[in-house]
Coordinates of C-alpha atoms and ligand atoms in Angstrom, one line a residue:
X1 CA -0.5 -31.7 -29.4
X2 CA -2.1 -31.6 -26.1
X3 CA -6.0 -31.3 -25.4
X4 CA -5.6 -27.9 -24.6
X5 CA -4.3 -26.6 -28.0
X6 CA -7.7 -28.1 -29.5
X7 CA -10.7 -26.5 -27.2
X8 CA -12.4 -24.0 -29.0
X9 CA -13.8 -21.2 -27.2
X10 CA -17.5 -21.3 -26.1
X11 CA -19.7 -19.3 -29.1
X12 CA -21.3 -17.1 -26.3
X13 CA -17.8 -15.3 -25.4
X14 CA -17.7 -13.4 -28.5
X15 CA -15.0 -10.4 -28.8
X16 CA -18.2 -8.0 -29.1
X17 CA -19.3 -9.0 -25.6
X18 CA -15.7 -9.1 -24.4
X19 CA -15.1 -5.3 -25.5
X20 CA -18.6 -4.6 -24.0
X21 CA -18.1 -5.9 -20.8
X22 CA -14.4 -4.3 -20.1
X23 CA -15.6 -0.9 -21.2
X24 CA -17.5 -1.1 -17.6
X25 CA -14.4 -1.2 -15.9
X26 CA -13.3 2.3 -14.9
X27 CA -9.8 2.6 -16.2
X28 CA -7.7 5.0 -17.9
X29 CA -4.4 3.4 -16.9
X30 CA -2.4 0.7 -18.9
X31 CA -4.1 -2.4 -20.0
X32 CA -3.8 -6.0 -18.7
X33 CA -3.8 -9.2 -21.3
X34 CA -6.5 -11.2 -19.8
X35 CA -6.2 -14.7 -21.2
X36 CA -8.0 -18.0 -21.7
X37 CA -6.7 -20.1 -19.2
X38 CA -6.9 -23.5 -21.4
X39 CA -5.2 -22.2 -24.4
X40 CA -3.2 -19.3 -22.9
X41 CA -4.1 -17.0 -25.9
X42 CA -5.1 -13.9 -25.5
X43 CA -8.9 -12.7 -24.5
X44 CA -9.0 -9.2 -24.2
X45 CA -7.0 -6.1 -22.8
X46 CA -8.6 -5.1 -19.8
X47 CA -7.8 -1.5 -18.6
X48 CA -6.4 -0.9 -15.0
X49 CA -7.6 1.9 -12.6
X50 CA -5.7 4.6 -11.8
X51 CA -6.0 6.2 -8.1
X52 CA -8.1 9.2 -10.0
X53 CA -10.1 6.6 -11.8
X54 CA -11.0 4.8 -8.3
X55 CA -12.0 8.1 -6.8
X56 CA -14.0 9.1 -9.6
X57 CA -15.9 5.7 -9.4
X58 CA -16.4 5.9 -5.5
X59 CA -17.6 9.9 -5.9
X60 CA -20.3 8.2 -8.5
X61 CA -21.3 5.3 -6.2
X62 CA -21.8 8.0 -3.3
X63 CA -24.1 10.4 -5.5
X64 CA -26.2 7.2 -6.6
X65 CA -26.1 5.7 -3.0
X66 CA -28.0 8.7 -1.8
X67 CA -30.5 8.1 -4.2
X68 CA -30.9 4.5 -3.4
X69 CA -30.9 4.3 0.3
X70 CA -34.0 6.5 0.1
X71 CA -35.9 3.6 -1.8
X72 CA -38.2 1.5 0.3
X73 CA -36.5 -1.9 1.3
X74 CA -39.1 -3.6 -0.4
X75 CA -38.6 -1.6 -3.6
X76 CA -34.7 -2.5 -3.6
X77 CA -35.6 -6.1 -3.0
X78 CA -37.9 -6.0 -6.1
X79 CA -34.9 -5.7 -8.2
X80 CA -33.2 -8.5 -6.6
X81 CA -36.1 -10.7 -7.4
X82 CA -35.9 -9.9 -11.1
X83 CA -32.2 -10.5 -11.2
X84 CA -32.6 -13.5 -9.7
X85 CA -34.4 -14.8 -12.5
X86 CA -32.0 -13.3 -14.9
X87 CA -28.9 -14.8 -13.3
X88 CA -30.7 -18.1 -13.4
X89 CA -31.7 -17.8 -16.8
X90 CA -28.3 -16.6 -18.0
X91 CA -26.5 -19.6 -16.0
X92 CA -24.8 -21.1 -19.2
X93 CA -23.3 -18.2 -20.2
X94 CA -22.2 -17.2 -17.2
X95 CA -20.5 -20.5 -16.7
X96 CA -18.8 -20.0 -20.4
X97 CA -17.1 -16.9 -18.7
X98 CA -16.5 -18.4 -15.8
X99 CA -14.6 -21.0 -17.6
X100 CA -12.4 -19.2 -20.2
X101 CA -11.0 -17.0 -17.3
X102 CA -10.5 -19.6 -14.7
X103 CA -10.0 -22.6 -16.3
X104 CA -12.2 -24.5 -13.9
X105 CA -14.4 -27.7 -15.0
X106 CA -17.8 -27.2 -16.2
X107 CA -19.8 -28.5 -13.2
X108 CA -17.8 -26.2 -10.9
X109 CA -18.7 -23.4 -13.2
X110 CA -22.2 -24.1 -13.0
X111 CA -22.1 -24.7 -9.3
X112 CA -20.5 -21.4 -9.4
X113 CA -23.5 -19.7 -11.2
X114 CA -25.7 -20.9 -8.4
X115 CA -24.3 -18.9 -5.7
X116 CA -25.5 -15.4 -6.0
X117 CA -29.1 -16.5 -6.5
X118 CA -29.3 -18.5 -3.5
X119 CA -27.9 -15.6 -1.6
X120 CA -30.4 -13.5 -3.2
X121 CA -33.0 -15.8 -1.9
X122 CA -32.2 -15.7 1.6
X123 CA -32.0 -12.1 1.7
X124 CA -34.6 -11.6 -0.4
X125 CA -36.7 -13.3 2.3
X126 CA -35.0 -11.7 5.1
X127 CA -34.0 -8.1 4.2
X128 CA -37.5 -6.2 5.4
X129 CA -37.3 -7.9 8.8
X130 CA -33.6 -7.2 9.3
X131 CA -33.7 -3.4 8.1
X132 CA -36.8 -2.7 10.0
X133 CA -36.2 0.0 13.0
X134 CA -36.6 -2.5 15.7
X135 CA -38.0 -0.9 19.4
X136 CA -36.4 -1.6 23.0
X137 CA -37.1 -0.5 26.1
X138 CA -35.4 2.4 27.9
X139 CA -34.2 2.6 31.3
X140 CA -37.6 3.7 32.5
X141 CA -40.6 1.9 31.6
X142 CA -43.2 3.7 29.8
X143 CA -41.7 7.1 29.6
X144 CA -38.6 6.0 28.0
X145 CA -37.6 3.8 24.6
X146 CA -35.1 3.5 22.2
X147 CA -35.5 2.6 18.6
X148 CA -32.5 0.6 16.5
X149 CA -32.3 2.1 13.2
X150 CA -30.1 0.5 10.6
X151 CA -28.2 2.9 8.5
X152 CA -26.0 1.9 5.3
X153 CA -22.4 2.3 5.7
X154 CA -22.3 4.1 2.4
X155 CA -20.0 2.9 -0.3
X156 CA -18.8 -0.9 0.4
X157 CA -15.3 -1.7 -1.1
X158 CA -15.2 -5.2 -2.1
X159 CA -11.7 -6.9 -2.9
X160 CA -12.3 -10.4 -4.6
X161 CA -10.5 -13.5 -5.8
X162 CA -9.9 -15.2 -8.7
X163 CA -11.2 -18.8 -7.4
X164 CA -14.6 -17.9 -7.5
X165 CA -14.9 -14.5 -9.2
X166 CA -18.6 -14.8 -10.0
X167 CA -19.6 -15.8 -6.6
X168 CA -17.4 -13.5 -4.9
X169 CA -17.6 -10.5 -6.8
X170 CA -21.6 -10.7 -6.6
X171 CA -22.6 -12.3 -3.6
X172 CA -20.9 -10.3 -1.2
X173 CA -22.3 -7.1 -2.9
X174 CA -26.0 -8.2 -2.7
X175 CA -26.6 -7.7 0.9
X176 CA -24.5 -5.0 1.0
X177 CA -26.9 -3.3 -1.9
X178 CA -30.3 -4.9 -0.4
X179 CA -28.8 -2.8 2.9
X180 CA -28.8 0.4 0.9
X181 CA -24.8 1.0 -0.1
X182 CA -23.2 1.2 -3.1
X183 CA -20.2 -1.0 -4.3
X184 CA -17.4 -0.5 -5.9
X185 CA -15.5 -4.2 -6.6
X186 CA -12.1 -4.9 -7.5
X187 CA -12.4 -8.2 -8.8
X188 CA -8.9 -10.0 -9.8
X189 CA -7.6 -9.0 -13.0
X190 CA -7.4 -12.8 -14.2
X191 CA -10.9 -13.2 -13.7
X192 CA -12.7 -9.9 -14.0
X193 CA -15.1 -11.1 -16.9
X194 CA -18.1 -13.0 -15.0
X195 CA -18.6 -10.3 -12.4
X196 CA -18.5 -7.7 -15.0
X197 CA -21.3 -9.7 -16.8
X198 CA -23.0 -10.3 -13.6
X199 CA -23.3 -6.7 -12.9
X200 CA -24.8 -5.9 -16.4
X201 CA -27.7 -8.3 -15.3
X202 CA -28.3 -6.7 -11.9
X203 CA -28.3 -3.4 -14.1
X204 CA -30.9 -4.9 -16.7
X205 CA -32.7 -6.1 -13.7
X206 CA -33.2 -2.4 -12.5
X207 CA -30.1 -1.5 -10.2
X208 CA -29.7 2.1 -10.7
X209 CA -26.7 2.7 -13.0
X210 CA -23.5 4.1 -11.1
X211 CA -24.3 2.2 -7.5
X212 CA -22.0 -0.9 -8.7
X213 CA -18.7 0.3 -10.2
X214 CA -16.0 -2.0 -10.8
X215 CA -12.4 -1.0 -10.6
X216 CA -9.6 -3.5 -11.6
X217 CA -5.7 -3.6 -11.2
X218 CA -3.0 -5.3 -9.4
X219 CA -4.0 -5.7 -5.6
X220 CA -1.2 -3.3 -4.2
X221 CA -1.8 -0.4 -6.9
X222 CA -5.6 -0.3 -6.3
X223 CA -6.1 -1.5 -2.7
X224 CA -4.8 1.6 -0.8
X225 CA -6.9 4.0 -3.0
X226 CA -9.9 1.7 -2.5
X227 CA -9.8 1.3 1.4
X228 CA -9.2 5.0 1.8
X229 CA -12.3 5.8 0.0
X230 CA -14.4 3.0 1.6
X231 CA -16.7 3.1 4.7
X232 CA -16.5 -0.5 5.2
X233 CA -14.4 -3.2 3.2
X234 CA -15.5 -7.0 2.4
X235 CA -12.2 -8.9 1.4
X236 CA -11.8 -12.6 0.2
X237 CA -8.4 -13.7 -0.2
X238 CA -5.1 -15.0 1.2
X239 CA -4.1 -14.7 4.9
X240 CA -1.4 -12.7 3.9
X241 CA -3.4 -10.1 2.1
X242 CA -5.8 -9.9 4.8
X243 CA -3.8 -8.9 7.1
X244 CA -2.6 -5.7 5.0
X245 CA -6.2 -4.9 4.1
X246 CA -7.0 -5.0 7.4
X247 CA -4.2 -2.9 8.8
X248 CA -5.0 -0.3 6.4
X249 CA -8.8 -0.4 7.4
X250 CA -7.9 -0.6 11.1
X251 CA -5.8 2.8 10.4
X252 CA -8.9 4.2 8.7
X253 CA -11.2 3.0 11.4
X254 CA -13.7 1.2 9.2
X255 CA -15.0 -2.2 9.8
X256 CA -13.8 -5.0 7.6
X257 CA -14.7 -8.3 7.0
X258 CA -11.8 -10.7 5.9
X259 CA -12.4 -14.3 4.4
X260 CA -9.3 -16.0 4.6
X261 CA -7.3 -19.0 4.0
X262 CA -7.6 -22.7 5.6
X263 CA -5.5 -25.8 5.9
X264 CA -8.8 -27.4 6.4
X265 CA -8.6 -30.9 7.8
X266 CA -11.1 -34.1 7.9
X267 CA -11.2 -36.8 10.5
X268 CA -12.9 -40.0 9.3
X269 CA -14.2 -42.1 12.4
X270 CA -13.8 -45.8 12.0
X271 CA -17.6 -46.5 11.4
X272 CA -17.4 -44.3 8.0
X273 CA -19.5 -45.8 5.1
X274 CA -16.5 -46.1 2.5
X275 CA -18.2 -45.3 -0.8
X276 CA -20.2 -42.7 0.3
X277 CA -17.4 -40.8 2.0
X278 CA -14.7 -41.6 -1.0
X279 CA -16.8 -40.1 -3.2
X280 CA -17.5 -36.8 -1.0
X281 CA -14.0 -36.8 -0.1
X282 CA -12.7 -36.7 -3.7
X283 CA -14.8 -34.0 -4.4
X284 CA -13.8 -32.2 -1.1
X285 CA -10.3 -32.3 -2.0
X286 CA -10.0 -31.9 -5.8
X287 CA -13.2 -29.9 -6.6
X288 CA -12.3 -26.7 -8.2
X289 CA -9.0 -28.2 -8.6
X290 CA -8.4 -28.0 -5.2
X291 CA -8.9 -24.1 -5.2
X292 CA -11.6 -23.7 -3.0
X293 CA -11.3 -21.7 0.6
X294 CA -12.8 -24.7 2.2
X295 CA -11.5 -27.7 0.5
X296 CA -9.7 -30.3 2.4
X297 CA -6.0 -30.5 2.3
X298 CA -5.5 -33.0 5.2
X299 CA -7.2 -36.3 5.9
X300 CA -7.2 -38.2 9.1
X301 CA -7.7 -42.2 9.3
X302 CA -8.0 -44.5 11.6
X303 CA -5.3 -46.8 12.3
X304 CA -7.7 -49.7 12.3
X305 CA -9.1 -48.8 8.7
X306 CA -6.4 -47.0 7.1
X307 CA -5.4 -49.4 4.3
X308 CA -8.9 -49.9 3.2
X309 CA -9.8 -46.2 3.4
X310 CA -6.5 -45.5 1.8
X311 CA -6.7 -47.5 -1.1
X312 CA -10.1 -46.8 -1.8
X313 CA -9.4 -42.8 -2.0
X314 CA -6.1 -43.1 -4.3
X315 CA -8.1 -45.4 -6.5
X316 CA -10.5 -42.5 -6.8
X317 CA -8.0 -39.6 -7.3
X318 CA -6.1 -42.0 -9.7
X319 CA -9.2 -42.3 -12.0
X320 CA -10.4 -38.9 -12.0
X321 CA -10.7 -37.4 -15.4
X322 CA -8.7 -34.6 -15.9
X323 CA -9.0 -32.5 -19.3
X324 CA -9.6 -29.0 -21.0
X325 CA -13.3 -29.0 -22.0
X326 CA -16.4 -26.7 -21.9
X327 CA -18.7 -29.7 -21.7
X328 CA -19.2 -31.8 -18.5
X329 CA -16.4 -34.4 -19.6
X330 CA -13.6 -33.6 -17.2
X331 CA -14.0 -34.0 -13.7
X332 CA -10.9 -31.8 -12.8
X333 CA -10.3 -28.8 -14.7
X334 CA -7.0 -26.5 -14.8
X335 CA -5.4 -24.5 -12.4
X336 CA -5.7 -20.9 -12.6
X337 CA -2.5 -19.9 -13.9
X338 CA 0.9 -21.4 -15.0
X339 CA 2.3 -19.4 -12.1
X340 CA 0.1 -21.2 -9.5
X341 CA 0.9 -24.6 -11.3
X342 CA 4.2 -23.7 -10.6
X343 CA 3.4 -23.0 -6.6
X344 CA 1.6 -26.2 -6.6
X345 CA 4.2 -28.4 -7.8
X346 CA 6.7 -26.7 -5.5
X347 CA 4.9 -27.9 -2.6
X348 CA 4.9 -31.4 -3.8
X349 CA 8.5 -31.2 -4.5
X350 CA 9.5 -29.8 -1.1
X351 CA 7.2 -32.7 0.9
X352 CA 8.8 -35.3 -1.5
X353 CA 12.6 -33.9 -1.1
X354 CA 11.7 -33.9 2.9
X355 CA 10.5 -37.6 2.9
X356 CA 6.8 -37.5 1.8
X357 CA 5.6 -40.0 -0.5
X358 CA 3.2 -39.3 -3.9
X359 CA 0.6 -42.1 -3.8
X360 CA -0.9 -40.8 -7.1
X361 CA -0.4 -38.1 -9.0
X362 CA 2.3 -35.4 -8.4
X363 CA 3.2 -33.7 -11.6
X364 CA 2.4 -31.2 -13.7
X365 CA 0.5 -31.9 -17.3
X366 CA 1.7 -29.3 -19.9
X367 CA 0.5 -31.9 -22.2
X368 CA -3.2 -30.9 -21.3
X369 CA -3.0 -27.3 -21.1
X370 CA -0.6 -24.4 -19.6
X371 CA -1.6 -25.2 -15.9
X372 CA -3.0 -28.7 -15.4
X373 CA -1.8 -30.3 -12.4
X374 CA -2.5 -34.2 -11.7
X375 CA -5.0 -35.0 -8.4
X376 CA -2.4 -36.0 -5.8
X377 CA -2.2 -37.7 -2.8
X378 CA 0.7 -37.6 -0.4
X379 CA 1.6 -39.4 2.7
X380 CA 4.0 -38.7 5.5
X381 CA 3.6 -35.2 5.2
X382 CA 5.3 -33.7 8.4
X383 CA 5.0 -30.1 9.8
X384 CA 8.5 -29.2 8.7
X385 CA 7.1 -29.7 4.9
X386 CA 5.9 -26.3 3.4
X387 CA 2.7 -28.3 2.5
X388 CA 2.5 -29.7 6.1
X389 CA 1.4 -26.0 7.6
X390 CA 0.7 -23.9 4.6
X391 CA -2.2 -23.6 2.4
X392 CA -1.3 -25.3 -1.0
X393 CA -4.2 -24.5 -2.6
X394 CA -4.0 -27.2 -5.2
X395 CA -5.3 -30.6 -6.1
X396 CA -2.9 -32.1 -3.2
X397 CA -4.1 -33.8 0.0
X398 CA -1.9 -35.5 2.8
X399 CA -3.3 -38.9 4.0
X400 CA -2.4 -39.1 8.1
X401 CA -3.1 -42.3 10.6
X402 CA -4.4 -41.5 14.2
X403 CA -4.8 -44.3 17.0
X404 CA -7.4 -42.0 19.3
X405 CA -10.1 -39.7 18.2
X406 CA -8.6 -37.4 20.7
X407 CA -5.3 -37.8 18.9
X408 CA -7.0 -36.9 15.7
X409 CA -8.5 -34.0 17.0
X410 CA -5.3 -32.5 18.4
X411 CA -3.7 -33.0 14.9
X412 CA -6.8 -31.3 13.2
X413 CA -6.4 -28.3 15.7
X414 CA -2.8 -28.0 15.3
X415 CA -2.7 -25.8 12.6
X416 CA -2.7 -21.3 12.1
X417 CA -5.9 -21.9 10.1
X418 CA -9.4 -22.4 11.2
X419 CA -11.8 -22.0 8.2
X420 CA -13.4 -25.6 7.3
X421 CA -13.2 -29.2 8.6
X422 CA -15.1 -32.2 7.8
X423 CA -16.1 -35.1 10.2
X424 CA -17.4 -38.3 8.7
X425 CA -19.1 -41.1 10.8
X426 CA -22.1 -43.6 10.6
X427 CA -23.4 -42.2 13.8
X428 CA -24.0 -38.3 13.6
X429 CA -24.1 -37.9 17.2
X430 CA -20.5 -39.2 17.5
X431 CA -19.5 -36.8 14.6
X432 CA -21.4 -33.6 16.3
X433 CA -19.3 -34.5 19.3
X434 CA -15.9 -34.3 17.5
X435 CA -17.1 -31.3 15.6
X436 CA -17.7 -29.6 19.1
X437 CA -14.3 -29.8 19.5
X438 CA -12.7 -28.5 16.4
X439 CA -11.6 -25.2 16.5
X440 CA -12.9 -24.1 12.9
X441 CA -15.5 -21.5 11.6
X442 CA -17.4 -24.2 9.6
X443 CA -17.7 -28.0 10.5
X444 CA -19.4 -30.0 7.8
X445 CA -20.7 -33.5 9.0
X446 CA -20.7 -36.2 6.6
X447 CA -20.0 -33.8 3.8
X448 CA -17.0 -31.8 2.9
X449 CA -17.6 -28.4 2.2
X450 CA -20.6 -27.9 0.5
X451 CA -23.5 -28.0 2.7
X452 CA -21.7 -25.5 5.3
X453 CA -21.1 -23.1 2.4
X454 CA -24.7 -23.5 0.7
X455 CA -26.8 -23.2 4.2
X456 CA -27.1 -19.4 3.3
X457 CA -29.3 -18.6 6.5
X458 CA -26.2 -19.2 9.0
X459 CA -23.3 -17.1 9.5
X460 CA -20.1 -18.8 7.8
X461 CA -16.6 -17.1 8.4
X462 CA -13.0 -18.3 9.4
X463 CA -11.3 -18.4 13.0
X464 CA -7.9 -18.1 14.1
X465 CA -5.8 -17.0 10.7
X466 CA -8.8 -17.7 8.7
X467 CA -10.6 -14.4 9.0
X468 CA -12.3 -11.8 11.0
X469 CA -16.3 -11.4 10.5
X470 CA -18.8 -13.7 8.4
X471 CA -20.7 -13.7 5.3
X472 CA -24.2 -15.3 5.0
X473 CA -27.0 -15.2 7.8
X474 CA -28.1 -12.1 9.1
X475 CA -25.1 -10.7 10.2
X476 CA -24.0 -10.8 6.6
X477 CA -25.9 -8.0 5.8
X478 CA -26.5 -6.2 9.1
X479 CA -22.5 -5.7 9.0
X480 CA -22.8 -3.4 6.1
X481 CA -25.3 -1.2 8.4
X482 CA -24.6 0.8 11.6
X483 CA -27.1 0.8 14.2
X484 CA -28.4 4.0 15.0
X485 CA -29.7 4.1 18.6
X486 CA -32.5 6.9 18.8
X487 CA -33.5 7.0 22.4
X488 CA -37.0 9.4 23.5
X489 CA -37.7 10.1 27.2
X490 CA -41.3 11.6 27.2
X491 CA -41.0 13.0 30.7
X492 CA -37.6 14.1 32.9
X493 CA -38.0 11.4 35.4
X494 CA -34.3 10.3 35.5
X495 CA -32.3 12.0 38.5
X496 CA -33.5 13.2 41.7
X497 CA -36.9 15.4 41.9
X498 CA -36.4 19.0 42.9
X499 CA -35.8 19.5 46.4
X500 CA -35.6 15.5 47.0
X501 CA -32.8 14.3 49.2
X502 CA -30.0 12.8 46.7
X503 CA -29.4 9.7 49.2
X504 CA -33.3 9.0 49.0
X505 CA -33.2 9.3 45.4
X506 CA -30.3 6.7 45.2
X507 CA -32.0 4.5 47.9
X508 CA -34.8 4.4 45.4
X509 CA -32.8 3.9 42.1
X510 CA -31.1 0.9 43.7
X511 CA -34.5 -0.6 44.7
X512 CA -35.8 -0.1 41.3
X513 CA -32.8 -1.6 39.7
X514 CA -33.8 -4.8 41.9
X515 CA -37.5 -4.5 40.7
X516 CA -36.4 -4.3 37.1
X517 CA -34.6 -7.3 37.4
X518 CA -37.5 -9.3 38.9
X519 CA -39.7 -7.8 36.3
X520 CA -37.5 -9.1 33.6
X521 CA -36.4 -6.0 32.0
Ligands
NAD601 P1 -5.0 -12.7 -2.7 O1 -4.8 -12.3 -1.3 O2 -3.8 -12.9 -3.5 O3 -5.9 -11.7 -3.7 C1 -6.9 -11.4 -3.5 C2 -7.5 -10.5 -4.1 O4 -6.8 -9.4 -3.4 C3 -7.0 -10.2 -5.3 O5 -8.3 -9.4 -6.1 C4 -5.9 -9.4 -5.3 O6 -5.7 -8.7 -6.6 C5 -5.9 -8.8 -4.2 N1 -4.8 -8.2 -3.4 C6 -3.8 -8.8 -3.4 N2 -2.9 -7.7 -3.0 C7 -3.6 -6.7 -2.3 C8 -3.4 -5.4 -1.6 N3 -1.9 -5.4 -1.3 N4 -4.0 -4.6 -1.6 C9 -5.3 -4.7 -1.8 N5 -5.8 -5.9 -2.6 C10 -4.8 -6.7 -2.7 O7 -5.4 -14.0 -2.8 P2 -5.8 -15.3 -4.1 O8 -4.5 -16.0 -4.2 O9 -6.6 -14.3 -4.9 O10 -7.0 -16.0 -3.6 C11 -6.7 -17.1 -3.2 C12 -6.6 -17.1 -1.8 O11 -8.3 -16.9 -1.3 C13 -6.9 -18.5 -0.7 O12 -5.7 -18.4 0.3 C14 -8.2 -19.1 -0.4 O13 -8.0 -19.7 0.8 C15 -8.6 -17.5 -0.3 N6 -10.1 -17.7 -0.6 C16 -10.6 -17.4 0.7 C17 -12.3 -17.7 0.6 C18 -13.2 -17.2 2.3 O14 -14.3 -17.5 2.3 N7 -12.2 -17.8 3.2 C19 -12.8 -18.1 -0.5 C20 -12.0 -17.9 -1.8 C21 -10.6 -17.7 -1.5

């Protein structure tokens, strides 16, 4: 009998709680069996939303939004101050839910609970300043001026993936709500519980009922009605789905922020301190069982230190403790589902069949649980292999050697993706010079991924096929608003005066253009 069979569901995840959570879904269609990943046992039947349910969710959200948008920003922010406390106080319970539905290990579940409070802290500080009307100079000094007024989009549709269900279900909604919008979120069916619980905490903190709606279902069933009713779409998921969402949003002429996949490289320079690097790189590759959009799937090591660095990394990977437990024991948890485990296994099998070598790992572990896969290090991966070019999204990494830094940068950039990259060096300036040449929305220096993601003041998004737009930073809130340009002319001074020769007027106007430039206006 495997370890998984012995796992006991956390006491906090009671049948009563599960029923209460799923009753919040607007769903009158069929139901979907939501399972505990470690055991494969059914936890609860998740209601599925019909197009009529989704329309009703939007109608209720829209009515609630009209009232919410009239609240002063400071009053809206107060809700999130209380919510911050509630989320932190309930972190362990949230982590229980995240673990049962996603199978990730305890450390990652706890870290995930910290994301919405961190996002809240940033926007609690910034929202009033960002949303305050801003005065701008008009075309004619003194008698004209313009005011930039930030108007909420209305109802924002959020489509979230399963890998960080609580973070992606809640964190992207926080700036949307603070900006005065309502939200309709569609979590992944597999991982709807933790966002549902998070929303109940927001309501306990004073978020008006009806403002934050949840619809559930398979993406292609729910997506079209959701996008067609939304005023803006925030999507996190694969590049393939992002393209479908972006096309539909484009047809509807609404804005969309698309946070997509990656094939993230790490470049290790030849002066790297090995102990520090190996620990961080191991987390960067295997953290969340390799199911982090920003996790590392390609490592470029200098020829001069290849054998030493490879040995240290492979040893660390081989000794990672993998297991199914609701405590801090295992360093590596499960993949999200048996289907995903098969996909990861297929990437490894394809690479091996085409000549790659497995340095450690490489196998599924049904003896531990239905979706466990060993931390896997490959060598000899080439671009004709599936995992050489497309995202595996599992605990699998390829080691490559390089001779010159130019070559390493060229190889790192040789991808359709551009989400995250990592550069390691004993000399920060040297690493920064490399970072400047990497085509990526995020670059972590002397870290794999967490520093960039946790820097909530700096916008974070993908370039190339990794996305459009960004979350975090000021633009992470302003994207959920339209700028209304309200301009005032106090006196009719633009244009020729009655009886004035038009040539003389043009002459005067061109001179004043030069003057204004000199005055710095
Ligand atoms: P996915 O694209 O299959 O699904 C994501 C969400 O979209 C789910 O809720 C799904 O039900 C929904 N969906 C699927 N098809 C849809 C459709 N036609 N219309 C509307 N919705 C649809 O992705 P996934 O497998 O759940 O998540 C893993 C992917 O997400 C990886 O590629 C990972 O890199 C990416 N990701 C990116 C970020 C980021 O910030 N860039 C963060 C987390 C995950």
